[in-house]
mmCIF file of C-alpha atoms in Angstrom:
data_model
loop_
_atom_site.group_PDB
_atom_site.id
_atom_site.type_symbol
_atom_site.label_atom_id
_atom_site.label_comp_id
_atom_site.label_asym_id
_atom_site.label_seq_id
_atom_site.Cartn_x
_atom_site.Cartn_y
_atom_site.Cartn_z
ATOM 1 C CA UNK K 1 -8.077 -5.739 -55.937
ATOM 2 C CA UNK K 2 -7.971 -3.653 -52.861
ATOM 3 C CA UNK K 3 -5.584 -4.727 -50.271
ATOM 4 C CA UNK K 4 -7.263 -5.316 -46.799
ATOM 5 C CA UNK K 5 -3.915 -4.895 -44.687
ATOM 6 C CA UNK K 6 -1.275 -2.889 -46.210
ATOM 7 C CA UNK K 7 2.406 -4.450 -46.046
ATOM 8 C CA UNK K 8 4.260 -1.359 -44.805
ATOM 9 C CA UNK K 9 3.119 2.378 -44.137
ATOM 10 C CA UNK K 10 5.940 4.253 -44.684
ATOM 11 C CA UNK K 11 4.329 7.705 -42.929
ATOM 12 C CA UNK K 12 3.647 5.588 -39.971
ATOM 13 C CA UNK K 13 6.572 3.769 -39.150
ATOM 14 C CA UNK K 14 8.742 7.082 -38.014
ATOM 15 C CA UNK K 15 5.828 8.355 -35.907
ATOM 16 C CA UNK K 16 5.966 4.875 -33.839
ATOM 17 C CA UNK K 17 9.832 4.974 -33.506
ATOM 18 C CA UNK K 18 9.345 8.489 -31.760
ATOM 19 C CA UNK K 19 6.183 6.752 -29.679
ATOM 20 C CA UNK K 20 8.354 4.202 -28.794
ATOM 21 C CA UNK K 21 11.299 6.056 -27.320
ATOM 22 C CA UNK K 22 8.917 8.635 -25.471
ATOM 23 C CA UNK K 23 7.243 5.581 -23.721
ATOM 24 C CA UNK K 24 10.895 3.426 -23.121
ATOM 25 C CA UNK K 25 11.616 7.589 -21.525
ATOM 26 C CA UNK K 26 8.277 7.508 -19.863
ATOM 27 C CA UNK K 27 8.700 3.836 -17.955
ATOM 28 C CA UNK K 28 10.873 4.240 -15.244
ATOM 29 C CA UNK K 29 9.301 7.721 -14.358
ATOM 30 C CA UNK K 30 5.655 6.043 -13.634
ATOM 31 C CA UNK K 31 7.569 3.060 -12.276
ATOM 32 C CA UNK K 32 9.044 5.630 -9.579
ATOM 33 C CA UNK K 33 5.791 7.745 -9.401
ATOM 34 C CA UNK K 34 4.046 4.299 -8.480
ATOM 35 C CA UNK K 35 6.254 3.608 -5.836
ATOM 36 C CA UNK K 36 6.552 6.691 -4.641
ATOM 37 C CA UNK K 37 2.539 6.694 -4.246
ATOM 38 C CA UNK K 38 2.667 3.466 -2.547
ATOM 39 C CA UNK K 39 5.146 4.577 0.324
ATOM 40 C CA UNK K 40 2.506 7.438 0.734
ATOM 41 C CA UNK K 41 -0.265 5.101 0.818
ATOM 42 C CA UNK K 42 1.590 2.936 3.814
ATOM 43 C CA UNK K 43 2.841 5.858 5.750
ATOM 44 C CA UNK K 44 -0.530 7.581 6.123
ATOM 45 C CA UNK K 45 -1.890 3.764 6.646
ATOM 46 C CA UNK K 46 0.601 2.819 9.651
ATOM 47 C CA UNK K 47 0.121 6.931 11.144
ATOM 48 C CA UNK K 48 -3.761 6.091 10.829
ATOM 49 C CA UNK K 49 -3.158 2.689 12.960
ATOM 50 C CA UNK K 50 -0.907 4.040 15.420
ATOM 51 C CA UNK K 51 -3.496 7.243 16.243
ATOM 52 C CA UNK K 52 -6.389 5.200 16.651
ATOM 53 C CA UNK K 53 -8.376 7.152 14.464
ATOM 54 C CA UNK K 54 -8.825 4.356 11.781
ATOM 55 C CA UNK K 55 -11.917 2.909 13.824
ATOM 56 C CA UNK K 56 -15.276 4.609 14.173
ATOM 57 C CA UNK K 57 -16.332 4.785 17.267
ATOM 58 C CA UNK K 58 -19.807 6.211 18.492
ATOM 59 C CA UNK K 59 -19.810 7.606 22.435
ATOM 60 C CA UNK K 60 -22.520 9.140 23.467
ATOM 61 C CA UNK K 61 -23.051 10.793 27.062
ATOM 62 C CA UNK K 62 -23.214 8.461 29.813
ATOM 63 C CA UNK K 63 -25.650 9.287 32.375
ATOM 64 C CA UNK K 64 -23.187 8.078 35.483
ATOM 65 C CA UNK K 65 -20.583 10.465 34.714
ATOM 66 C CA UNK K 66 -21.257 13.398 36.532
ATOM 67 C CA UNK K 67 -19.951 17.546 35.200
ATOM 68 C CA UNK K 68 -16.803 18.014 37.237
ATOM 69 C CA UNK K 69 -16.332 20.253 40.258
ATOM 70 C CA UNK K 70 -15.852 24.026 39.559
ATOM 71 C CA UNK K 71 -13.096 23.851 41.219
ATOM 72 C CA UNK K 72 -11.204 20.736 39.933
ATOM 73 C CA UNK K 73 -7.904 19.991 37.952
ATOM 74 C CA UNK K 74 -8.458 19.118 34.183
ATOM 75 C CA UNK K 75 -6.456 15.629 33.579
#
């Protein structure tokens, strides 16, 4: 009779040792990645906030404001 599930694979079980080092290895980098990302994400968040430019905001030409004098200061 054909066995459905195999007790051991002897090929396989040195292939997931080295798969499982590589990825205890590969943890803390993507855990520091992750943060490192996140600070990013919260800087450019807080620079976005404090500029203002976060909002949309539509202004159009207001028909009360007159061009200014050829002559005047720029503020």
């Amino acid at each position: 009779m054909l066995q459905l599930f195999p007790r051991r694979n002897r090929f396989r079980e040195p292939l997931l040792h080295r798969l499982d080092r590589a990825a205890g290895r590969l943890n803390p980098f993507l855990i520091v990645v992750a943060i490192g990302l996140a600070v990013l994400d919260a800087s450019c968040l807080i620079a976005l906030l404090d500029t203002g430019s976060f909002a949309i905001r539509r202004v159009g030409p207001s028909p009360t404001i007159s061009a200014p004098a050829a002559g005047a200061a720029p503020n």
